[in-house]
Tab-separated table of C-alpha atoms and ligand atoms in Angstrom:
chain	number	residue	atom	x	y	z
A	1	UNK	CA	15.939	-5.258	-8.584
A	2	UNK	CA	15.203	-3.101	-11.768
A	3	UNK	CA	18.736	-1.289	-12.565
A	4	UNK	CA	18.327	2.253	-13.172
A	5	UNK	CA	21.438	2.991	-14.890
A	6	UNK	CA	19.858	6.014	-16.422
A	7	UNK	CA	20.408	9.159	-14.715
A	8	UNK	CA	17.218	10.261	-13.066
A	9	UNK	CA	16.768	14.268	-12.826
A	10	UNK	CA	15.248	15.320	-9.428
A	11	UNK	CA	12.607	16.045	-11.784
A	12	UNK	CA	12.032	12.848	-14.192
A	13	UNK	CA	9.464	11.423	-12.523
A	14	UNK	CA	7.757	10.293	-15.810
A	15	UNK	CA	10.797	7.917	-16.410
A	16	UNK	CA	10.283	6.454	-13.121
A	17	UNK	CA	6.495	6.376	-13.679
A	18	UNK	CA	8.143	4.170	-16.939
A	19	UNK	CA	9.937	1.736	-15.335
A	20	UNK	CA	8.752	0.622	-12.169
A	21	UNK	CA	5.076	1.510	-13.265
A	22	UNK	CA	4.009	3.829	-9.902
A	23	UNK	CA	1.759	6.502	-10.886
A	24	UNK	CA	4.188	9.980	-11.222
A	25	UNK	CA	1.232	11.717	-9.336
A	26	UNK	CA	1.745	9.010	-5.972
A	27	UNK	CA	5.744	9.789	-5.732
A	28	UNK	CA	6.765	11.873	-3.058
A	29	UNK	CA	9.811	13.315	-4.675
A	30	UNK	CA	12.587	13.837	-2.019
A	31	UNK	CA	15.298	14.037	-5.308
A	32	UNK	CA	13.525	17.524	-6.396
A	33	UNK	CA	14.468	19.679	-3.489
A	34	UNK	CA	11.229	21.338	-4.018
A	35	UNK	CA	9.671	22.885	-0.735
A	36	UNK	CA	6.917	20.705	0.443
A	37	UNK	CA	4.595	22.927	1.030
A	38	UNK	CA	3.573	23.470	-2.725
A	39	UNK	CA	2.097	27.039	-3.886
A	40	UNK	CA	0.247	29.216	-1.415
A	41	UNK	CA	-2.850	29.713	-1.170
A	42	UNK	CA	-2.931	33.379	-1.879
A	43	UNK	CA	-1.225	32.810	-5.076
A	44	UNK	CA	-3.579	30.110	-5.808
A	45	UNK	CA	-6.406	32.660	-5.580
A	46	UNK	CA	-5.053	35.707	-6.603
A	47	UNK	CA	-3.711	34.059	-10.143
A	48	UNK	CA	-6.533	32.446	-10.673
A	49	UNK	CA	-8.018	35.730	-10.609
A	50	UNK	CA	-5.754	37.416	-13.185
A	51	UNK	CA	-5.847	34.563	-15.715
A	52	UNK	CA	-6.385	37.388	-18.400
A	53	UNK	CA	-3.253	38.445	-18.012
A	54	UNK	CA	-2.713	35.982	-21.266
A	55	UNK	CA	-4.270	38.265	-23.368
A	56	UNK	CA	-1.543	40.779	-23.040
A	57	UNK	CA	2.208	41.030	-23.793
A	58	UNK	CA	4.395	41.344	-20.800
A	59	UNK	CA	5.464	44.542	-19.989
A	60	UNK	CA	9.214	44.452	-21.744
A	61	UNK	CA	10.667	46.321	-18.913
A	62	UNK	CA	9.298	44.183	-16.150
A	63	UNK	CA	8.816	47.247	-14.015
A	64	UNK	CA	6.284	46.012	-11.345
A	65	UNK	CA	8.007	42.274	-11.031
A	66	UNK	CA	11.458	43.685	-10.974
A	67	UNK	CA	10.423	46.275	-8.499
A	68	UNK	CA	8.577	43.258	-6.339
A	69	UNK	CA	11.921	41.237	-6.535
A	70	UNK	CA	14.233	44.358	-5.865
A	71	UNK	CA	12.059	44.994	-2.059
A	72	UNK	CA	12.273	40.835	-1.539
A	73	UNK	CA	15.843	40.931	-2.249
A	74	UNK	CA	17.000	44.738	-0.873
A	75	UNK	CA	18.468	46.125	-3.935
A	76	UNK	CA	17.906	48.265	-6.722
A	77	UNK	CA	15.175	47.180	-9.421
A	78	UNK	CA	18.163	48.212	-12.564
A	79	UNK	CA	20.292	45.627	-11.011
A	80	UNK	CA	17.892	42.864	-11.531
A	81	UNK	CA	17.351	40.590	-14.762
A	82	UNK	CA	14.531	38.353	-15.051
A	83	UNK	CA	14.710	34.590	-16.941
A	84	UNK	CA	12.825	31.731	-17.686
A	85	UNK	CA	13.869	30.372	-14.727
A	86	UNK	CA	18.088	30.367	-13.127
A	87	UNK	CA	18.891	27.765	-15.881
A	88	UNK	CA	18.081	30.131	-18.452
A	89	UNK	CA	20.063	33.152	-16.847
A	90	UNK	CA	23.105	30.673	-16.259
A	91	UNK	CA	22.910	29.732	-19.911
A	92	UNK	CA	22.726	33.508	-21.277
A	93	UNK	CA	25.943	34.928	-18.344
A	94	UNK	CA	28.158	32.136	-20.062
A	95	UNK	CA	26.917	33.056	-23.858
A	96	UNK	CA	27.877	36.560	-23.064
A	97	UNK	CA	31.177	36.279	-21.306
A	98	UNK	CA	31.899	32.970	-23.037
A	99	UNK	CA	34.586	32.112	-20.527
A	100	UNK	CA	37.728	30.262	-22.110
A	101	UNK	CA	38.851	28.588	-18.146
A	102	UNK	CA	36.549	28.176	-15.514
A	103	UNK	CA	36.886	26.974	-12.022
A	104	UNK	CA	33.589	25.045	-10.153
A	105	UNK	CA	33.359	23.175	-6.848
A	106	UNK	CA	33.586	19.394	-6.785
A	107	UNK	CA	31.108	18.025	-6.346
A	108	UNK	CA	27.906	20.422	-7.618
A	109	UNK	CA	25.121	21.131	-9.961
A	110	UNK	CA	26.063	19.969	-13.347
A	111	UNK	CA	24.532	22.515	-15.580
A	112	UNK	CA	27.607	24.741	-15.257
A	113	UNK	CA	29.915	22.781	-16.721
A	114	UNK	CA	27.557	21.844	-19.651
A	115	UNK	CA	27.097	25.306	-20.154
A	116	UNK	CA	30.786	26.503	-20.319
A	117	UNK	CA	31.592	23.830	-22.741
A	118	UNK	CA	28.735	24.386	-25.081
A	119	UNK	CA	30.493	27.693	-25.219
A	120	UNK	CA	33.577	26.201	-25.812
A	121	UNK	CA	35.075	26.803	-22.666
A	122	UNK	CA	37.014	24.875	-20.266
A	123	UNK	CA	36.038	23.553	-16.778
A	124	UNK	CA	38.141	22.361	-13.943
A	125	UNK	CA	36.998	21.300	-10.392
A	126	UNK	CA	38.334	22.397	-6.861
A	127	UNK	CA	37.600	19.434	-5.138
A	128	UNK	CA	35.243	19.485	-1.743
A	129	UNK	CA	36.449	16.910	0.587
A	130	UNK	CA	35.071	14.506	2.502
A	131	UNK	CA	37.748	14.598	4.825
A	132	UNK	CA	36.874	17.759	6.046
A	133	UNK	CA	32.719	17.238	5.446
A	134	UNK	CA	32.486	19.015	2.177
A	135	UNK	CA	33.397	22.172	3.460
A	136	UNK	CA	35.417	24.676	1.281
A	137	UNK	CA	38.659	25.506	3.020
A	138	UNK	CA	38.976	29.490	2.198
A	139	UNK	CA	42.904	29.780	2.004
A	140	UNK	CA	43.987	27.023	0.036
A	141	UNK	CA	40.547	27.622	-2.505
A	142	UNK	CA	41.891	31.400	-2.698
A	143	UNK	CA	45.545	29.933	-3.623
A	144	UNK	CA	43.790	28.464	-6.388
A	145	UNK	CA	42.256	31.404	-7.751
A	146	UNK	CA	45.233	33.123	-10.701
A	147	UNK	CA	45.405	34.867	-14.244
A	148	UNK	CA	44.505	31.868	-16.313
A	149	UNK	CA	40.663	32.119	-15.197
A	150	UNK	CA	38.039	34.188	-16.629
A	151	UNK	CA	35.351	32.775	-13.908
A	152	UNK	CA	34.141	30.902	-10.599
A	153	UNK	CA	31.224	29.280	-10.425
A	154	UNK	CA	29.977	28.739	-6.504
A	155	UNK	CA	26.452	27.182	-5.818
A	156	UNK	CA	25.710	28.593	-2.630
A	157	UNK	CA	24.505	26.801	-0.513
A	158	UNK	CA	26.239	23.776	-3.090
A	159	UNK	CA	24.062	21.050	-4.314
A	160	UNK	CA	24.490	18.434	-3.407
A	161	UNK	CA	26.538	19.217	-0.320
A	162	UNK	CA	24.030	21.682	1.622
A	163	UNK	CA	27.651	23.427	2.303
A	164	UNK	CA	27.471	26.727	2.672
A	165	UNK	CA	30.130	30.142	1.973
A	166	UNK	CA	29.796	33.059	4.255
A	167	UNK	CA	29.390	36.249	2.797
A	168	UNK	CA	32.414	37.641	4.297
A	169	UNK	CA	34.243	34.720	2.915
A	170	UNK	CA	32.367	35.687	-0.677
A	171	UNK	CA	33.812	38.655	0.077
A	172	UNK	CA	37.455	37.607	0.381
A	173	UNK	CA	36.992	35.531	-2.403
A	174	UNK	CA	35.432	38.558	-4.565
A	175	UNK	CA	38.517	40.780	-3.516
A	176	UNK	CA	40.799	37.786	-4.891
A	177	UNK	CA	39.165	37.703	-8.290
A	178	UNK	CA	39.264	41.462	-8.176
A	179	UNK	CA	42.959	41.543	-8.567
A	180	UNK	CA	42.992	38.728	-11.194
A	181	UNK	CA	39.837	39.709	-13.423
A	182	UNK	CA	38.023	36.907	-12.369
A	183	UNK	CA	34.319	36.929	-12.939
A	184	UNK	CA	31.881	35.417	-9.904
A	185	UNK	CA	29.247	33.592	-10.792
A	186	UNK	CA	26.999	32.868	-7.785
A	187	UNK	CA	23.832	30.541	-7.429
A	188	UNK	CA	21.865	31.396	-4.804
A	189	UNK	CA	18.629	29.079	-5.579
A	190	UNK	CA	18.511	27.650	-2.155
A	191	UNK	CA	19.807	30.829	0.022
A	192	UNK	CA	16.392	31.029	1.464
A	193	UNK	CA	16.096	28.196	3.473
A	194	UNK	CA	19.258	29.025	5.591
A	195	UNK	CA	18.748	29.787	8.958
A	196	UNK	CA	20.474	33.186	8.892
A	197	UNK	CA	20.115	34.781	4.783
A	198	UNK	CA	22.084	38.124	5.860
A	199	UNK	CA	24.906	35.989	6.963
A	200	UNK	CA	25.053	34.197	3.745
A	201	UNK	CA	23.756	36.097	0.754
A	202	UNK	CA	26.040	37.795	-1.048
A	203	UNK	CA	23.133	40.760	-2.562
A	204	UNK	CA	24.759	43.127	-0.688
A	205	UNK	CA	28.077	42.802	-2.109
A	206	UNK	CA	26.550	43.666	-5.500
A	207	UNK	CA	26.959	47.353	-4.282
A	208	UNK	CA	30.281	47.383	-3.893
A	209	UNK	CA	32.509	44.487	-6.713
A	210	UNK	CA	31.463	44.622	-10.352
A	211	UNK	CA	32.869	41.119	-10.794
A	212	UNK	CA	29.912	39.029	-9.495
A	213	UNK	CA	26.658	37.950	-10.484
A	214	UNK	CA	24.204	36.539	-8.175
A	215	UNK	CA	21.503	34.062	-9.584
A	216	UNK	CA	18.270	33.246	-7.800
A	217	UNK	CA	14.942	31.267	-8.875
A	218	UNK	CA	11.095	30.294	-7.674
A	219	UNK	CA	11.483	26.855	-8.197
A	220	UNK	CA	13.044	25.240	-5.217
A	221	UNK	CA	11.471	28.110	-2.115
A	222	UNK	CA	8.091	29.561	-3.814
A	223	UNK	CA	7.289	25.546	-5.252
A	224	UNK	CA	6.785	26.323	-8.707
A	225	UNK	CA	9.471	25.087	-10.729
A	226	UNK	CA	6.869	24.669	-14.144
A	227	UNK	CA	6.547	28.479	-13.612
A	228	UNK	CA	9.868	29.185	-14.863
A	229	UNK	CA	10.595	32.343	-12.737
A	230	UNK	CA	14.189	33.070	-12.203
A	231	UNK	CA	16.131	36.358	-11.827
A	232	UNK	CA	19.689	37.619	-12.030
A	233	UNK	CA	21.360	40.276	-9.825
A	234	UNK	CA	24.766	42.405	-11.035
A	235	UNK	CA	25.895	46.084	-10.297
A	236	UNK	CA	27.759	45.689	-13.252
A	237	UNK	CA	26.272	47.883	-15.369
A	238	UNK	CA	28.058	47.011	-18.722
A	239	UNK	CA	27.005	43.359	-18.154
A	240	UNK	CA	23.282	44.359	-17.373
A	241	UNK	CA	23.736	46.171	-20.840
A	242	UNK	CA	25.028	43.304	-22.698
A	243	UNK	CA	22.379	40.642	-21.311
A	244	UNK	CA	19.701	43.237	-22.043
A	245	UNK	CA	21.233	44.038	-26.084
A	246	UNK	CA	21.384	40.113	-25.961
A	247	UNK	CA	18.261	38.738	-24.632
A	248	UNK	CA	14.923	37.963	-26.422
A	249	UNK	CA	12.694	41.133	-25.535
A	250	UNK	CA	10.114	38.613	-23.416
A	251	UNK	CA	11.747	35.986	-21.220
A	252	UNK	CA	9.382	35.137	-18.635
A	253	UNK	CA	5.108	35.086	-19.791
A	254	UNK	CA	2.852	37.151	-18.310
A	255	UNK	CA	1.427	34.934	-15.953
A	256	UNK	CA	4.839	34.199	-14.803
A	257	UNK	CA	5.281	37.889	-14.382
A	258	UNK	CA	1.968	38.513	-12.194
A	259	UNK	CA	2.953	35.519	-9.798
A	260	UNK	CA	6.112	37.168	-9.648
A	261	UNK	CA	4.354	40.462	-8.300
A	262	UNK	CA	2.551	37.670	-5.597
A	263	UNK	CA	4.480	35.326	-4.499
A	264	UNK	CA	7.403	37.858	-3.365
A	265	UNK	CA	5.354	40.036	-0.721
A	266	UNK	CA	3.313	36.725	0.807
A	267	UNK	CA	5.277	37.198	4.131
A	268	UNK	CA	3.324	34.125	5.686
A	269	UNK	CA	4.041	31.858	3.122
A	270	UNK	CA	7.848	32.885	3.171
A	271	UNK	CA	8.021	32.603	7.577
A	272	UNK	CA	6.218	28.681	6.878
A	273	UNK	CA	8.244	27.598	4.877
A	274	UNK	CA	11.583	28.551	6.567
A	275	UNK	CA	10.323	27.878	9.944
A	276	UNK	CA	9.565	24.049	8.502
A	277	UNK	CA	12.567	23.378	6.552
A	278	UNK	CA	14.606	24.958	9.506
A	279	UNK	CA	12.698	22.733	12.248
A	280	UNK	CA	12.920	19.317	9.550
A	281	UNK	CA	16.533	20.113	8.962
A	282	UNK	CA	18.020	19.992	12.485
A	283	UNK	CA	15.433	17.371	13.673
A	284	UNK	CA	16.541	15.386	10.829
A	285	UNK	CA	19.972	15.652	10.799
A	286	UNK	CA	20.444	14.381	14.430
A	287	UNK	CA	17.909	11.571	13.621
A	288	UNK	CA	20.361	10.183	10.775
A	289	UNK	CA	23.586	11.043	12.424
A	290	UNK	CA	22.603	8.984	15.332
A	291	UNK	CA	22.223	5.630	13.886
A	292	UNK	CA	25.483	4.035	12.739
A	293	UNK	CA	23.758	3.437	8.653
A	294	UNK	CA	24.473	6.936	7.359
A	295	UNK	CA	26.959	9.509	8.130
A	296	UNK	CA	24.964	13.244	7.812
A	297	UNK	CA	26.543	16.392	6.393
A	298	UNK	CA	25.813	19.261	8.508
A	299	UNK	CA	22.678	20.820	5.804
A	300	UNK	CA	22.388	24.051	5.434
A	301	UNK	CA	19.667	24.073	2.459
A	302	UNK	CA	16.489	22.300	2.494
A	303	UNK	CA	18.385	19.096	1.779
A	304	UNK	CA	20.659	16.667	3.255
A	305	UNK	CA	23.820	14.667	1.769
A	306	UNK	CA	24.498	11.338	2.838
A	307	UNK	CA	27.145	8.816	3.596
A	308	UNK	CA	25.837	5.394	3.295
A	309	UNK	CA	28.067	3.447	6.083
A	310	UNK	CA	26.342	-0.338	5.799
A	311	UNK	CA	28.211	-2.112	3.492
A	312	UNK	CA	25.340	-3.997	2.671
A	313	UNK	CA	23.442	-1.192	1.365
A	314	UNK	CA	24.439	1.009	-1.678
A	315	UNK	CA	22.958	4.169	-3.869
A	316	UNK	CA	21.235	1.736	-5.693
A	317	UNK	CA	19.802	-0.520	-3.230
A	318	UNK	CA	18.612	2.430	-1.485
A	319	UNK	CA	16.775	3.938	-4.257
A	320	UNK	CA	15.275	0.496	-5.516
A	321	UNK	CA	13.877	0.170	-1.742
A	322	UNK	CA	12.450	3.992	-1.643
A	323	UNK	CA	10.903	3.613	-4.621
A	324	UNK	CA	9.000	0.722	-4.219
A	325	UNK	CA	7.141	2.561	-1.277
A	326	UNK	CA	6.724	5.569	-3.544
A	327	UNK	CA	9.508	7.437	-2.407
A	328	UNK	CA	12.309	8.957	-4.651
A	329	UNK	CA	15.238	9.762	-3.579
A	330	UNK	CA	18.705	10.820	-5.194
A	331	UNK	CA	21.386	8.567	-6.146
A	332	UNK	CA	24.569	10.347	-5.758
A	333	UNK	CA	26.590	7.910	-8.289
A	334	UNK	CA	26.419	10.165	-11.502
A	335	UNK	CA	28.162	13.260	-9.470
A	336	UNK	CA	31.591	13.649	-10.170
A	337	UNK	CA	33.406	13.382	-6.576
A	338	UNK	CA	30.611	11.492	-5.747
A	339	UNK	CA	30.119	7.590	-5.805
A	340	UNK	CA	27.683	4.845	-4.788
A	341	UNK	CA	28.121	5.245	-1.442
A	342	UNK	CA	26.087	8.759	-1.618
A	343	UNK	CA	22.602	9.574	-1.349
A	344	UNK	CA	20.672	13.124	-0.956
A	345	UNK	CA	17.217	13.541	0.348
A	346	UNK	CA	15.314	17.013	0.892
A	347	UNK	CA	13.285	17.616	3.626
A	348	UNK	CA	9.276	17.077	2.969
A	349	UNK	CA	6.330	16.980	5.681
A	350	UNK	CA	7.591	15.562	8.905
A	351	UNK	CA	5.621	12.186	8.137
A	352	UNK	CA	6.772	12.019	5.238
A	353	UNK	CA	10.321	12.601	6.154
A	354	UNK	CA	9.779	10.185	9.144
A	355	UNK	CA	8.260	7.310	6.429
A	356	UNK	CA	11.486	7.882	4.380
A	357	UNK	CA	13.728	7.690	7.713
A	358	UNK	CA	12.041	4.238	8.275
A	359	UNK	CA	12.117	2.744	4.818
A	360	UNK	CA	16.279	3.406	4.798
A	361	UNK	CA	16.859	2.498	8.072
A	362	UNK	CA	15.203	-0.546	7.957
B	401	LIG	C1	21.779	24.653	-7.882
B	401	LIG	C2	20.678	24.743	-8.867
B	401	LIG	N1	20.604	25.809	-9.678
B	401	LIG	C3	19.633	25.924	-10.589
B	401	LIG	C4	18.666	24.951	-10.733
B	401	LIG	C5	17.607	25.138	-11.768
B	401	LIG	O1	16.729	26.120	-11.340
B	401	LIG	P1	15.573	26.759	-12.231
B	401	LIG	O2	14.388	25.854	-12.146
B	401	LIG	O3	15.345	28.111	-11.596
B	401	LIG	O4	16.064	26.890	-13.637
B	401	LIG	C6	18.699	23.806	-9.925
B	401	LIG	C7	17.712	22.728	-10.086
B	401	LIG	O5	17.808	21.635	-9.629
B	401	LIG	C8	19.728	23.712	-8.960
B	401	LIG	O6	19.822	22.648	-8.136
């Protein structure tokens, strides 16, 4: 077995290609939680069409995209910030606020924490337990919530968990860091693929607490994560201020802009790929739960976290296997709260998810 003791990115399938020699182009990635259903073909088309666009500056207010995000989203085009994708808008919240204490779930995405300390700032987890499936437990997470922060970060749905808040708990949560001047910082990347958005997103809250900041992106739903689309949402209107005083005049290019103006209106594009990740996820989660090799967590995003229960099998052994048949999947190890004994997978085409079921069952 080769020993990957690097950590491998959803996305670094050119170290893979490296190492165990498999052509990057042949790996079905099911570590990149990208929807499987790649860019439409209306966007296809239509961009291919407005390839001129290069020859222009992007407009610097973003009018037409913000406006196209605003009627996808159901809020008001001045509330919305575009960036070269979430990471970017994650990177330029924390520059601005530059919070001295923060608070983020254990486990989740890492580039919070990298972010707050490049700023100086310090991080400390509230720990998601196992015990009770990953799920945050509302009253004792609020108890935890005083003076000495300046911000919460809360990946909703969480990666790597597929856990998800409701917005009426967001709610109770945003009333808490009301009273203590807390900031919210949410990250709503994979919000779309849950089977009820109203019930989850917390846009609508916008309206009403100036103490959150919702963060959103095309890479994971729309497929195009070399695009480098994402977008920011805040009724704050001194923070939409600063990050406009602050930002570089053109964040996203202008071909990023007119897919932008596509992608968010293709209706049949949007009902596909929720109606397959929806379908995958259930089908899939009672197909794992029922053998006695993995324990499931109930998903609510288009991916899946999982227990590994043989003791014969581990992260690594896993991986090694997938890979071999071209499959990638993530090892859990390098998560904090997380250990060898973890894997996450995100739901592709049903064969595909049905090869991958076979391969780590086997
Ligand atoms: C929770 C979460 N937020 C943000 C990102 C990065 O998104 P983007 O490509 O929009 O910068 C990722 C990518 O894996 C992610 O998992």
């Amino acid at each position: 077995m080769i020993e990957h003791k690097d950590h491998f990115h959803g996305s670094d399938l050119e170290k893979i290609e490296a190492l165990y020699g498999i052509r990057k182009d042949e790996i079905v990635s099911f570590s990149a939680n990208v929807n499987p259903l790649g860019i439409s073909k209306k966007l296809r088309s239509e961009l291919s069409e407005h390839i001129d666009v290069i020859t222009t500056y992007p407009d610097r207010e973003y009018t037409a995209l913000r406006h196209a995000i605003a009627t996808y989203c159901g809020t008001k085009e001045d509330h919305i910030i575009v960036g070269n994708g979430s990471t970017e808008l994650i990177a330029l919240f924390i520059q601005i606020t530059h919070p001295a204490k923060a608070l983020i779930l254990g486990p989740t995405y890492s580039e919070y924490e990298r972010e707050i300390a490049l700023e100086g700032g310090r991080t400390t987890y509230y720990p998601l337990r196992e015990q009770q499936d990953f799920k945050l437990q509302l009253e004792d997470f609020k108890s935890k919530l005083t003076d000495d922060l300046d911000l919460v970060v809360l990946c909703n749905p969480n990666n790597p968990t597929s856990t998800c808040i409701s917005k009426n708990d967001m709610r109770d949560i945003l009333d808490v860091c009301k009273e203590h001047s807390i900031y919210v910082m949410v990250d709503e990347t994979y919000v779309e693929f849950v089977d009820d958005i109203a019930s989850v997103s917390a846009i609508p809250l916008t309206a009403y607490y100036n103490n959150i900041i919702i963060l959103r992106g095309t890479s994971k739903f729309f497929a195009a994560p070399g695009l480098r689309l994402g977008y920011a949402i805040t009724g704050n209107t001194d923070l939409l201020h600063q990050i406009n005083q602050y930002k570089n005049p053109w964040m996203i290019n202008s071909l990023a802009e007119k897919a932008g103006e596509i992608m968010f209106s293709d209706v049949d594009y949007i009902n596909e790929a929720r109606d397959l990740i929806i379908s995958e996820r259930k089908r899939l989660y009672e197909k794992y739960n029922a053998t006695s090799r993995f324990k499931a967590y109930a998903p609510t995003a288009n991916f899946m976290l999982l227990k590994i229960l043989d003791e014969n099998e581990s992260a690594e052994t896993l991986f090694d296997r997938a890979i071999r048949e071209k499959m990638m999947i993530r090892d859990c190890s390098t998560f904090p709260f997380l250990n060898d004994r973890y894997i996450r997978i995100c739901f592709m085409s049903p064969e595909d998810n049905d090869r991958l079921f076979d391969c780590l069952t086997r």
